[in-house]
Short mmCIF file of C-alpha atoms in Angstrom, two decimals:
data_model
loop_
_atom_site.label_atom_id
_atom_site.label_comp_id
_atom_site.label_asym_id
_atom_site.label_seq_id
_atom_site.Cartn_x
_atom_site.Cartn_y
_atom_site.Cartn_z
CA UNK A 24 -0.08 -0.27 0.14
CA UNK A 25 1.21 3.21 -1.19
CA UNK A 26 1.28 6.43 1.68
CA UNK A 27 -1.59 8.22 0.04
CA UNK A 28 -3.74 4.70 -0.74
CA UNK A 29 -2.86 4.20 3.63
CA UNK A 30 -3.20 7.77 5.28
CA UNK A 31 -6.95 7.89 2.88
CA UNK A 32 -7.68 4.72 4.76
CA UNK A 33 -6.30 5.80 7.88
CA UNK A 34 -8.37 8.67 7.59
CA UNK A 35 -11.58 7.09 6.63
CA UNK A 36 -10.61 4.86 10.34
CA UNK A 37 -10.18 7.56 11.92
CA UNK A 38 -13.80 9.71 10.88
CA UNK A 39 -15.62 6.40 11.82
CA UNK A 40 -13.98 6.50 15.17
CA UNK A 41 -14.93 10.15 15.41
CA UNK A 42 -18.71 9.43 14.15
CA UNK A 43 -19.51 6.81 16.46
CA UNK A 44 -17.85 9.06 19.11
CA UNK A 45 -15.10 6.75 20.29
CA UNK A 46 -12.81 10.63 19.63
CA UNK A 47 -11.81 9.32 23.03
CA UNK A 48 -9.46 6.28 21.22
CA UNK A 49 -7.73 8.98 19.65
CA UNK A 50 -7.29 12.19 21.64
CA UNK A 51 -6.66 10.17 24.96
CA UNK A 52 -2.55 9.45 23.36
CA UNK A 53 -0.04 12.11 24.63
CA UNK A 54 0.95 12.74 20.97
CA UNK A 55 -2.51 15.14 20.61
CA UNK A 56 -3.27 15.37 23.93
CA UNK A 57 -3.44 19.56 23.44
CA UNK A 58 -5.79 18.87 20.75
CA UNK A 59 -8.26 17.58 22.61
CA UNK A 60 -10.38 20.65 22.89
CA UNK A 61 -11.47 20.20 19.13
CA UNK A 62 -13.61 17.11 20.26
CA UNK A 63 -15.76 20.11 21.70
CA UNK A 64 -16.56 20.88 17.59
CA UNK A 65 -16.61 17.48 16.09
CA UNK A 66 -20.63 17.50 14.85
CA UNK A 67 -21.47 13.77 16.12
CA UNK A 68 -20.78 14.36 19.45
CA UNK A 69 -23.99 16.10 19.72
CA UNK A 70 -25.92 13.24 18.01
CA UNK A 71 -28.33 10.78 19.69
CA UNK A 72 -25.61 8.55 19.44
CA UNK A 73 -23.21 9.90 21.76
CA UNK A 74 -25.34 8.11 24.72
CA UNK A 75 -25.08 5.17 23.89
CA UNK A 76 -22.83 3.02 25.59
CA UNK A 77 -19.48 2.54 25.05
CA UNK A 78 -19.52 -1.38 23.55
CA UNK A 79 -22.28 -0.40 21.55
CA UNK A 80 -20.13 2.04 19.90
CA UNK A 81 -17.47 0.62 19.21
CA UNK A 82 -19.00 -2.92 17.75
CA UNK A 83 -20.71 -0.74 15.41
CA UNK A 84 -17.73 1.19 14.15
CA UNK A 85 -16.13 -1.96 13.81
CA UNK A 86 -19.32 -3.18 11.83
CA UNK A 87 -19.00 -0.17 9.44
CA UNK A 88 -15.30 -0.38 8.50
CA UNK A 89 -15.42 -3.68 7.21
CA UNK A 90 -14.98 -7.90 7.89
CA UNK A 91 -11.32 -7.71 8.50
CA UNK A 92 -12.24 -5.40 11.32
CA UNK A 93 -15.40 -7.51 12.69
CA UNK A 94 -13.06 -10.45 12.62
CA UNK A 95 -10.60 -8.46 14.62
CA UNK A 96 -13.90 -7.12 17.11
CA UNK A 97 -14.48 -10.95 16.94
CA UNK A 98 -11.05 -12.02 17.88
CA UNK A 99 -10.53 -9.23 20.80
CA UNK A 100 -14.08 -10.54 22.71
CA UNK A 101 -12.02 -14.37 23.48
CA UNK A 102 -10.10 -12.01 25.21
CA UNK A 103 -10.99 -10.97 28.87
CA UNK A 104 -7.35 -10.50 30.24
CA UNK A 105 -7.38 -8.17 28.62
CA UNK A 106 -10.91 -5.87 27.79
CA UNK A 107 -13.36 -5.28 29.36
CA UNK A 108 -16.34 -7.00 30.26
CA UNK A 109 -18.37 -4.49 28.86
CA UNK A 110 -17.01 -3.85 25.52
CA UNK A 111 -16.91 -7.77 25.54
CA UNK A 112 -20.61 -8.16 25.96
CA UNK A 113 -20.94 -6.46 22.45
CA UNK A 114 -18.10 -7.19 20.64
CA UNK A 115 -19.46 -11.27 21.09
CA UNK A 116 -22.50 -10.26 18.54
CA UNK A 117 -20.49 -8.85 16.13
CA UNK A 118 -21.70 -10.49 12.73
CA UNK A 119 -19.15 -11.44 9.92
CA UNK A 120 -22.00 -10.18 6.97
CA UNK A 121 -20.51 -9.86 3.61
CA UNK A 122 -22.18 -8.94 0.32
CA UNK A 123 -21.66 -12.22 -2.18
CA UNK A 124 -19.69 -12.65 -5.28
CA UNK A 125 -20.27 -13.56 -8.39
CA UNK A 126 -20.26 -17.44 -9.31
CA UNK A 127 -18.50 -16.95 -12.07
CA UNK A 128 -15.47 -15.84 -9.91
CA UNK A 129 -16.24 -18.73 -7.95
CA UNK A 130 -15.79 -21.04 -10.71
CA UNK A 131 -12.48 -19.05 -11.51
CA UNK A 132 -11.49 -20.09 -9.16
CA UNK A 133 -12.54 -23.09 -8.78
CA UNK A 134 -10.62 -24.55 -11.86
CA UNK A 135 -7.76 -22.18 -10.76
CA UNK A 136 -6.55 -23.91 -7.89
CA UNK A 137 -8.08 -28.08 -8.92
CA UNK A 138 -6.57 -27.58 -12.38
CA UNK A 139 -9.96 -28.68 -14.68
CA UNK A 140 -12.88 -27.50 -15.88
CA UNK A 141 -15.93 -27.49 -13.01
CA UNK A 142 -17.70 -29.74 -15.96
CA UNK A 143 -15.02 -32.48 -15.24
CA UNK A 144 -15.14 -31.99 -11.30
CA UNK A 145 -18.79 -32.11 -9.99
CA UNK A 146 -22.06 -33.41 -12.09
CA UNK A 147 -23.95 -29.60 -11.17
CA UNK A 148 -22.41 -26.02 -9.33
CA UNK A 149 -24.81 -23.87 -8.29
CA UNK A 150 -23.61 -19.91 -8.94
CA UNK A 151 -25.76 -19.18 -6.18
CA UNK A 152 -24.14 -19.32 -3.05
CA UNK A 153 -25.59 -20.39 0.04
CA UNK A 154 -23.63 -18.45 2.52
CA UNK A 155 -21.14 -15.33 2.24
CA UNK A 156 -18.84 -14.60 5.02
CA UNK A 157 -15.54 -12.25 5.16
CA UNK A 158 -13.70 -14.83 4.05
CA UNK A 159 -14.52 -17.30 1.91
CA UNK A 160 -18.31 -18.26 0.71
CA UNK A 161 -20.12 -21.77 -0.28
CA UNK A 162 -21.75 -23.04 -3.45
CA UNK A 163 -23.79 -26.14 -3.37
CA UNK A 164 -22.48 -28.72 -5.67
CA UNK A 165 -23.06 -32.82 -6.65
CA UNK A 166 -20.12 -34.74 -7.23
CA UNK A 167 -19.33 -37.07 -10.36
CA UNK A 168 -20.91 -39.47 -8.07
CA UNK A 169 -24.07 -38.19 -7.26
CA UNK A 170 -23.05 -37.62 -3.72
CA UNK A 171 -24.66 -33.73 -2.60
CA UNK A 172 -21.53 -31.38 -1.28
CA UNK A 173 -20.28 -28.11 -0.57
CA UNK A 174 -18.11 -26.48 -2.02
CA UNK A 175 -16.15 -23.41 -0.12
CA UNK A 176 -14.38 -21.12 -1.81
CA UNK A 177 -11.72 -18.46 -0.60
CA UNK A 178 -12.67 -14.70 -2.06
CA UNK A 179 -10.23 -12.92 -4.71
CA UNK A 180 -7.88 -10.82 -3.69
CA UNK A 181 -8.78 -11.55 0.29
CA UNK A 182 -4.25 -11.89 0.97
CA UNK A 183 -3.84 -8.74 -0.57
CA UNK A 184 -6.83 -7.06 1.02
CA UNK A 185 -5.93 -8.62 4.73
CA UNK A 186 -1.98 -7.71 4.41
CA UNK A 187 -3.63 -3.79 3.55
CA UNK A 188 -5.82 -3.71 6.73
CA UNK A 189 -3.19 -5.93 9.06
CA UNK A 190 -0.33 -3.52 8.28
CA UNK A 191 -3.46 -0.77 9.21
CA UNK A 192 -3.74 -2.23 12.21
CA UNK A 193 0.38 -2.54 13.26
CA UNK A 194 0.55 0.49 12.22
CA UNK A 195 -2.12 1.90 14.88
CA UNK A 196 -1.21 -0.62 17.53
CA UNK A 197 2.22 0.87 17.72
CA UNK A 198 1.31 4.45 17.87
CA UNK A 199 -1.20 3.72 20.63
CA UNK A 200 2.08 1.70 22.51
CA UNK A 201 3.76 5.09 21.77
CA UNK A 202 2.41 7.11 23.06
CA UNK A 203 -1.26 5.72 25.57
CA UNK A 204 -0.16 4.70 28.53
CA UNK A 205 -3.73 2.97 28.56
CA UNK A 206 -3.05 1.63 25.76
CA UNK A 207 -0.11 -0.13 26.40
CA UNK A 208 -2.05 -2.06 29.39
CA UNK A 209 -4.14 -3.29 26.49
CA UNK A 210 -0.84 -5.24 24.80
CA UNK A 211 -1.92 -3.90 21.07
CA UNK A 212 1.45 -5.25 19.40
CA UNK A 213 0.79 -8.90 20.46
CA UNK A 214 -2.98 -8.84 20.21
CA UNK A 215 -2.38 -7.93 15.87
CA UNK A 216 0.38 -10.60 16.38
CA UNK A 217 -1.96 -13.01 17.50
CA UNK A 218 -5.13 -11.62 15.10
CA UNK A 219 -3.02 -12.23 12.04
CA UNK A 220 -2.34 -15.69 12.71
CA UNK A 221 -5.59 -16.53 13.09
CA UNK A 222 -6.29 -15.10 10.20
CA UNK A 223 -3.48 -16.78 8.46
CA UNK A 224 -5.11 -20.24 9.25
CA UNK A 225 -8.19 -19.53 8.05
CA UNK A 226 -6.95 -18.28 4.81
CA UNK A 227 -5.79 -22.23 4.49
CA UNK A 228 -8.22 -23.99 3.37
CA UNK A 229 -5.84 -27.36 3.76
CA UNK A 230 -6.13 -27.13 7.84
CA UNK A 231 -9.65 -25.98 8.15
CA UNK A 232 -9.93 -29.10 6.24
CA UNK A 233 -7.24 -31.52 8.50
CA UNK A 234 -9.16 -30.11 11.64
CA UNK A 235 -12.26 -31.44 10.26
CA UNK A 236 -10.81 -34.95 9.72
CA UNK A 237 -10.07 -34.75 13.16
CA UNK A 238 -12.55 -34.09 14.74
CA UNK A 239 -14.68 -36.39 12.57
CA UNK A 240 -12.29 -39.58 13.54
CA UNK A 241 -11.93 -38.69 16.79
CA UNK A 242 -16.32 -38.78 16.91
CA UNK A 243 -16.45 -41.16 13.91
CA UNK A 244 -18.92 -43.87 15.81
CA UNK A 245 -20.32 -41.33 17.60
CA UNK A 246 -24.80 -41.23 17.72
CA UNK A 247 -24.39 -37.67 19.26
CA UNK A 248 -21.88 -35.28 17.38
CA UNK A 249 -21.51 -35.92 13.35
CA UNK A 250 -18.92 -34.15 11.46
CA UNK A 251 -19.11 -34.05 7.83
CA UNK A 252 -16.63 -35.82 5.54
CA UNK A 253 -14.09 -33.75 3.78
CA UNK A 254 -13.23 -34.71 -0.36
CA UNK A 255 -9.92 -33.95 -0.49
CA UNK A 256 -9.41 -34.72 -3.69
CA UNK A 257 -10.93 -31.81 -4.21
CA UNK A 258 -9.44 -29.31 -1.37
CA UNK A 259 -6.61 -26.87 -1.97
CA UNK A 260 -5.68 -24.34 -0.02
CA UNK A 261 -8.58 -22.25 -1.08
CA UNK A 262 -10.73 -24.10 -2.31
CA UNK A 263 -12.74 -26.88 0.25
CA UNK A 264 -15.59 -29.42 -0.99
CA UNK A 265 -16.72 -31.39 1.92
CA UNK A 266 -20.16 -33.59 2.26
CA UNK A 267 -22.95 -31.42 2.25
CA UNK A 268 -25.32 -31.94 5.65
CA UNK A 269 -28.52 -31.31 6.34
CA UNK A 270 -30.73 -30.11 9.50
CA UNK A 271 -32.85 -27.52 12.26
CA UNK A 272 -30.22 -24.50 13.03
CA UNK A 273 -29.86 -24.20 16.57
CA UNK A 274 -31.39 -21.04 16.82
CA UNK A 275 -34.83 -22.09 15.60
CA UNK A 276 -36.28 -23.18 18.29
CA UNK A 277 -40.02 -23.14 16.94
CA UNK A 278 -38.76 -25.65 14.35
CA UNK A 279 -37.27 -27.77 16.87
CA UNK A 280 -40.63 -27.76 19.21
CA UNK A 281 -42.18 -28.95 16.23
CA UNK A 282 -40.16 -31.60 15.39
CA UNK A 283 -40.28 -32.68 19.15
CA UNK A 284 -37.36 -32.49 20.09
CA UNK A 285 -36.41 -32.17 24.12
CA UNK A 286 -34.58 -28.70 24.99
CA UNK A 287 -33.63 -30.50 28.22
CA UNK A 288 -32.20 -32.92 26.71
CA UNK A 289 -30.39 -30.97 23.75
CA UNK A 290 -28.42 -28.11 26.36
CA UNK A 291 -27.23 -31.39 28.24
CA UNK A 292 -25.65 -33.29 25.28
CA UNK A 293 -24.42 -29.99 23.68
CA UNK A 294 -22.39 -29.72 26.84
CA UNK A 295 -21.83 -33.33 27.23
CA UNK A 296 -20.06 -33.00 23.41
CA UNK A 297 -18.07 -30.13 24.49
CA UNK A 298 -16.45 -31.55 27.29
CA UNK A 299 -16.13 -34.95 25.43
CA UNK A 300 -13.74 -32.83 23.11
CA UNK A 301 -12.07 -31.02 25.94
CA UNK A 302 -10.47 -33.99 28.03
CA UNK A 303 -11.06 -36.86 26.08
CA UNK A 304 -9.63 -35.99 22.94
CA UNK A 305 -7.80 -32.16 24.23
CA UNK A 306 -8.85 -30.99 20.54
CA UNK A 307 -12.68 -29.24 20.38
CA UNK A 308 -14.28 -26.88 18.00
CA UNK A 309 -13.79 -23.43 19.10
CA UNK A 310 -15.82 -21.51 16.53
CA UNK A 311 -19.26 -23.32 17.90
CA UNK A 312 -21.95 -20.71 17.17
CA UNK A 313 -25.50 -20.94 16.79
CA UNK A 314 -24.87 -20.56 13.17
CA UNK A 315 -22.26 -23.74 12.80
CA UNK A 316 -24.32 -25.87 15.13
CA UNK A 317 -27.35 -28.13 13.57
CA UNK A 318 -29.59 -30.78 14.36
CA UNK A 319 -30.42 -33.91 12.83
CA UNK A 320 -34.04 -34.09 12.92
CA UNK A 321 -34.74 -37.88 11.28
CA UNK A 322 -34.80 -39.11 15.48
CA UNK A 323 -35.79 -36.36 18.23
CA UNK A 324 -35.45 -39.13 20.82
CA UNK A 325 -31.94 -39.55 20.06
CA UNK A 326 -30.65 -35.89 18.91
CA UNK A 327 -28.12 -36.05 16.65
CA UNK A 328 -25.69 -33.00 16.64
CA UNK A 329 -24.01 -31.42 13.48
CA UNK A 330 -20.88 -29.28 13.57
CA UNK A 331 -19.65 -27.16 10.68
CA UNK A 332 -17.10 -24.57 10.59
CA UNK A 333 -13.82 -25.92 11.57
CA UNK A 334 -11.08 -22.95 11.07
CA UNK A 335 -10.33 -22.24 14.65
CA UNK A 336 -9.73 -25.35 16.75
CA UNK A 337 -8.43 -25.30 20.02
CA UNK A 338 -6.16 -28.25 21.79
CA UNK A 339 -4.71 -28.69 25.50
CA UNK A 340 -2.23 -30.83 26.34
CA UNK A 341 -1.93 -32.62 29.82
CA UNK A 342 -0.74 -29.48 31.88
CA UNK A 343 -3.59 -27.49 30.32
CA UNK A 344 -5.98 -30.08 31.15
CA UNK A 345 -4.97 -30.89 34.72
CA UNK A 346 -4.49 -26.93 35.62
CA UNK A 347 -8.43 -26.60 33.87
CA UNK A 348 -9.75 -29.65 35.90
CA UNK A 349 -8.31 -29.28 39.41
CA UNK A 350 -8.79 -25.98 39.13
CA UNK A 351 -12.80 -26.50 38.42
CA UNK A 352 -12.99 -29.34 41.02
CA UNK A 353 -11.59 -26.90 43.59
CA UNK A 354 -13.49 -24.01 42.88
CA UNK A 355 -16.41 -26.08 43.29
CA UNK A 356 -15.30 -27.09 47.10
CA UNK A 357 -14.67 -23.19 46.89
CA UNK A 358 -10.91 -24.66 48.39
CA UNK A 359 -9.41 -21.63 46.82
CA UNK A 360 -6.09 -22.17 49.21
CA UNK A 361 -6.07 -25.49 46.77
CA UNK A 362 -6.56 -23.08 43.19
CA UNK A 363 -3.39 -20.95 44.37
CA UNK A 364 -1.09 -23.30 45.17
CA UNK A 365 -2.19 -25.05 41.78
CA UNK A 366 -1.44 -21.75 40.54
CA UNK A 367 2.56 -21.10 42.04
CA UNK A 368 3.41 -25.40 40.75
CA UNK A 369 2.80 -24.88 37.52
CA UNK A 370 4.68 -21.60 37.52
CA UNK A 371 1.74 -19.28 36.34
CA UNK A 372 2.26 -16.94 39.12
CA UNK A 373 5.58 -15.65 40.30
CA UNK A 374 7.03 -17.51 43.54
CA UNK A 375 7.44 -14.16 45.10
CA UNK A 376 3.82 -14.09 45.11
CA UNK A 377 1.91 -14.62 48.81
CA UNK A 378 -0.44 -17.59 49.19
CA UNK A 379 -2.14 -15.67 51.30
CA UNK A 380 -3.04 -12.62 48.91
CA UNK A 381 -3.84 -14.23 45.76
CA UNK A 382 -5.70 -16.50 47.89
CA UNK A 383 -7.64 -14.17 49.08
CA UNK A 384 -7.88 -12.02 46.04
CA UNK A 385 -10.11 -15.28 44.14
CA UNK A 386 -12.00 -15.30 47.31
CA UNK A 387 -13.73 -11.53 47.41
CA UNK A 388 -14.30 -12.87 43.15
CA UNK A 389 -15.46 -16.17 43.62
CA UNK A 390 -17.53 -15.56 47.05
CA UNK A 391 -20.56 -13.46 45.57
CA UNK A 392 -20.37 -16.17 42.34
CA UNK A 393 -21.09 -19.15 44.56
CA UNK A 394 -24.09 -17.44 46.71
CA UNK A 395 -26.07 -18.07 43.83
CA UNK A 396 -28.25 -20.74 42.78
CA UNK A 397 -25.99 -23.97 41.44
CA UNK A 398 -28.28 -23.36 37.95
CA UNK A 399 -27.15 -20.17 37.51
CA UNK A 400 -23.31 -20.55 38.55
CA UNK A 401 -21.13 -19.69 34.64
CA UNK A 402 -18.36 -22.10 34.68
CA UNK A 403 -17.63 -19.18 31.94
CA UNK A 404 -17.92 -16.42 33.62
CA UNK A 405 -16.14 -18.29 36.90
CA UNK A 406 -13.12 -18.83 34.83
CA UNK A 407 -13.32 -15.10 32.85
CA UNK A 408 -12.99 -14.09 37.12
CA UNK A 409 -9.84 -16.43 37.55
CA UNK A 410 -7.88 -15.05 34.67
CA UNK A 411 -8.90 -11.41 35.46
CA UNK A 412 -7.52 -11.42 39.28
CA UNK A 413 -5.11 -13.60 38.10
CA UNK A 414 -3.89 -10.43 35.85
CA UNK A 415 -3.32 -8.43 39.12
CA UNK A 416 -0.86 -11.36 40.40
CA UNK A 417 0.87 -10.69 36.65
CA UNK A 418 -0.32 -13.99 35.46
CA UNK A 419 0.14 -14.88 32.13
CA UNK A 420 -2.97 -16.63 30.63
CA UNK A 421 -1.54 -19.37 28.19
CA UNK A 422 -3.74 -18.75 24.56
CA UNK A 423 -5.24 -21.94 24.61
CA UNK A 424 -7.13 -21.54 27.76
CA UNK A 425 -8.35 -18.33 26.72
CA UNK A 426 -9.75 -19.36 23.44
CA UNK A 427 -11.06 -22.29 26.19
CA UNK A 428 -13.29 -19.91 28.30
CA UNK A 429 -14.42 -18.16 25.14
CA UNK A 430 -15.90 -21.24 24.46
CA UNK A 431 -17.11 -22.69 27.00
CA UNK A 432 -19.03 -19.19 27.59
CA UNK A 433 -20.87 -19.22 24.04
CA UNK A 434 -21.37 -23.48 24.72
CA UNK A 435 -23.05 -22.24 27.79
CA UNK A 436 -25.35 -19.38 26.48
CA UNK A 437 -26.57 -21.32 24.08
CA UNK A 438 -27.53 -24.56 27.05
CA UNK A 439 -29.52 -21.61 28.51
CA UNK A 440 -30.84 -20.54 25.69
CA UNK A 441 -32.10 -23.75 24.93
CA UNK A 442 -33.20 -24.49 28.76
CA UNK A 443 -32.76 -22.04 31.34
CA UNK A 444 -32.78 -24.40 33.79
CA UNK A 445 -29.23 -26.28 32.54
CA UNK A 446 -27.54 -27.58 35.69
CA UNK A 447 -23.52 -27.06 33.82
CA UNK A 448 -21.72 -28.22 37.19
CA UNK A 449 -24.35 -31.41 37.31
CA UNK A 450 -23.26 -31.75 33.85
CA UNK A 451 -19.65 -31.32 33.78
CA UNK A 452 -18.72 -32.76 37.09
CA UNK A 453 -18.87 -36.18 36.11
CA UNK A 454 -15.96 -35.62 32.90
CA UNK A 455 -13.82 -33.79 35.71
CA UNK A 456 -13.57 -36.60 38.40
CA UNK A 457 -12.96 -39.02 35.64
CA UNK A 458 -10.37 -37.31 33.99
CA UNK A 459 -8.53 -36.61 37.57
CA UNK A 460 -9.04 -40.58 37.97
CA UNK A 461 -7.71 -41.18 34.37
CA UNK A 462 -4.63 -38.64 35.49
CA UNK A 463 -3.91 -40.09 39.37
CA UNK A 464 -3.57 -43.20 41.08
CA UNK A 465 -2.50 -46.36 40.84
CA UNK A 466 -4.28 -47.18 37.53
CA UNK A 467 -2.89 -43.84 35.48
CA UNK A 468 0.54 -44.99 36.99
CA UNK A 469 0.42 -48.07 35.46
CA UNK A 470 -1.29 -46.78 32.25
CA UNK A 471 1.86 -44.44 32.20
CA UNK A 472 3.89 -46.93 32.45
CA UNK A 473 2.64 -49.12 30.00
CA UNK A 474 2.91 -46.35 27.77
CA UNK A 475 6.32 -45.28 28.02
CA UNK A 476 7.83 -48.43 29.38
CA UNK A 477 9.05 -49.45 25.82
CA UNK A 478 10.63 -46.43 25.25
CA UNK A 479 12.82 -47.11 28.66
CA UNK A 480 13.60 -50.58 28.34
CA UNK A 481 15.52 -49.61 25.66
CA UNK A 482 17.57 -46.96 26.78
CA UNK A 483 17.68 -49.06 30.34
CA UNK A 484 20.95 -50.53 28.68
CA UNK A 485 22.92 -47.76 27.98
CA UNK A 486 22.83 -46.68 31.40
CA UNK A 487 26.06 -48.46 32.71
CA UNK A 488 27.88 -47.04 30.72
CA UNK A 489 26.81 -43.35 31.32
CA UNK A 490 26.97 -43.33 34.87
CA UNK A 491 30.28 -44.71 34.03
CA UNK A 492 31.55 -41.62 32.04
CA UNK A 493 29.75 -39.31 34.17
CA UNK A 494 31.76 -40.75 37.65
CA UNK A 495 35.11 -40.82 35.12
CA UNK A 496 34.10 -37.68 34.75
CA UNK A 497 33.69 -36.49 38.09
CA UNK A 498 36.68 -37.88 39.25
CA UNK A 499 38.42 -35.48 36.58
CA UNK A 500 37.23 -32.32 38.67
CA UNK A 501 40.52 -30.32 39.13
CA UNK A 502 40.59 -29.09 42.56
CA UNK A 503 43.12 -27.27 42.65
CA UNK A 504 41.40 -24.33 41.46
CA UNK A 505 38.97 -24.28 45.47
CA UNK A 506 40.79 -23.54 48.91
CA UNK A 507 39.25 -24.36 52.05
CA UNK A 508 37.96 -21.98 54.64
CA UNK A 509 36.06 -22.18 58.06
CA UNK A 510 32.35 -20.88 57.37
CA UNK A 511 30.97 -18.16 60.11
CA UNK A 512 28.26 -21.49 60.95
CA UNK A 513 30.32 -23.62 63.21
CA UNK A 514 31.36 -27.34 61.72
CA UNK A 515 30.51 -26.27 58.38
CA UNK A 516 32.86 -26.17 55.42
CA UNK A 517 32.28 -24.43 52.09
CA UNK A 518 34.40 -24.84 49.23
CA UNK A 519 35.11 -21.68 46.76
CA UNK A 520 36.00 -21.84 42.78
CA UNK A 521 39.02 -19.39 42.88
CA UNK A 522 41.70 -19.65 40.80
CA UNK A 523 44.46 -17.18 43.26
CA UNK A 524 44.34 -19.90 46.00
CA UNK A 525 46.21 -23.49 45.82
CA UNK A 526 44.93 -25.74 48.74
CA UNK A 527 47.49 -26.51 51.00
CA UNK A 528 45.53 -30.39 50.69
CA UNK A 529 45.26 -30.97 47.37
CA UNK A 530 46.89 -34.25 47.11
CA UNK A 531 45.15 -35.49 50.09
CA UNK A 532 41.81 -33.94 48.63
CA UNK A 533 42.46 -35.47 45.13
CA UNK A 534 43.38 -39.10 46.14
CA UNK A 535 39.96 -38.73 48.63
CA UNK A 536 37.69 -37.94 45.78
CA UNK A 537 39.39 -40.63 43.61
CA UNK A 538 38.87 -42.99 44.96
CA UNK A 539 35.59 -42.09 46.04
CA UNK A 540 35.10 -42.04 42.60
CA UNK A 541 36.37 -45.46 42.05
CA UNK A 542 33.65 -47.22 44.91
CA UNK A 543 30.88 -45.69 42.73
CA UNK A 544 32.23 -46.34 39.63
CA UNK A 545 31.84 -49.74 40.59
CA UNK A 546 28.55 -49.67 42.36
CA UNK A 547 27.10 -47.82 39.47
CA UNK A 548 28.69 -50.57 36.81
CA UNK A 549 27.10 -53.53 38.60
CA UNK A 550 23.36 -51.36 39.27
CA UNK A 551 23.80 -51.31 35.64
CA UNK A 552 24.07 -54.41 34.81
CA UNK A 553 21.06 -55.82 37.03
CA UNK A 554 18.61 -52.79 35.52
CA UNK A 555 20.08 -54.78 31.92
CA UNK A 556 19.09 -58.12 33.71
CA UNK A 557 16.20 -57.00 33.99
CA UNK A 558 15.08 -55.54 30.98
CA UNK A 559 15.72 -59.04 30.06
CA UNK A 560 12.54 -60.52 31.61
CA UNK A 561 10.74 -56.91 31.67
CA UNK A 562 10.81 -57.21 27.41
CA UNK A 563 8.08 -60.32 27.93
CA UNK A 564 6.00 -58.31 29.37
CA UNK A 565 5.38 -54.30 27.14
CA UNK A 566 6.06 -56.89 23.88
#
């Protein structure tokens, strides 16, 4: 983007911010501080819109600025650790709606990507899109074998558009970081870098196809969740062909009710599916909103959910799982001391942090929540409060847990829309208890032993040589670089590295060290031989 075009775009962004009475974002900087009085001359200041809450004004401004800024707002809605709650409530309402591009352009993109004419790739291709979003749009197709499918096509020149707007966002973030003390608290540079990464992932439809395939394998034999099949031979980085699904949108309550679905069953099953992804598979759909979830109408007595759109997925490692499960269990038991200890053990708070202070801060936040009836307790909001409290103690919350918190909040809200009396704790507690039991205790130990046993058995024969080499190296320490002195502590002796002094007892110390090392070497070799013998018997068990 040349400087003139960038200036025009920046001027337009500033105009939109002023129009929506967001002049505090522009004029709050140190650089423009002397010009703040100019806001009095802005005609937008005296419009009725000035009475709207700031969250509403920010949302409306992002929607006017275009789809990339809408995406940016949606990303910010997943960062409760840095964005105030009143703004997040509005950001989650952002709608990614843009006019579709012509079907003939979609056809051209498909043919260039797959190297063949559409008439040779599909029996039928509908040029009118089924849906259109900021990154891509979807068309209905019929495969050569007669199966119904959809083709997702990236928008023309979308890479160029994203590079342009991301470059502008980087410029604005740099200015905000440099001139605004308040803005630095929100880490603008880091947020834009994360946004760019998310966009790049969504621009790679091969990655989305891989995510869908993984989730499909995880639920291949499930009677609760169905994931459409990916047709890899027709998939490219900017074209994705997937099985077409037919279902009732989860937000169409009237049709669900007419079809005979039990809303309580739907809500509880939705929560169970999500926690299964988190605690069984460590891989979860992180873009669960009403437009991505459908219900098969075939059997209302045994609901089958159908998920689509796999551009944003979350994953957890064992450490994250343990943190989440143990914290939630400790929270619901009101064991705030244990919550504090878990944060310290995981290294998430500095070791200099006083446990009692952190415990008191968590108690002050959580006790009002737990005074409510259990059915009104929000796990998502509980995690949000935890992250916000932890931020005051200089805790850097991991991105995957922030993404999980946002997804839990969305799933929880959707579940309570279906069934307002939903008891999330009753539904999720069995998963937490089961996971903790599988990760700790004798069964977990035996499971890990069998998992890692073969690896260590292969390495054990090398142990005698490793012990021998380590002890030989230890016996060759040059003690001439040490001097001995009497400590202030009676009976204590210390050795300090100091090349300026030579120890008058050098030869005696060296002889004792060598004698001690030779004993260690002999014991080490005997120990290694014994382990090798054990290996011969253990191999028959593990193999």
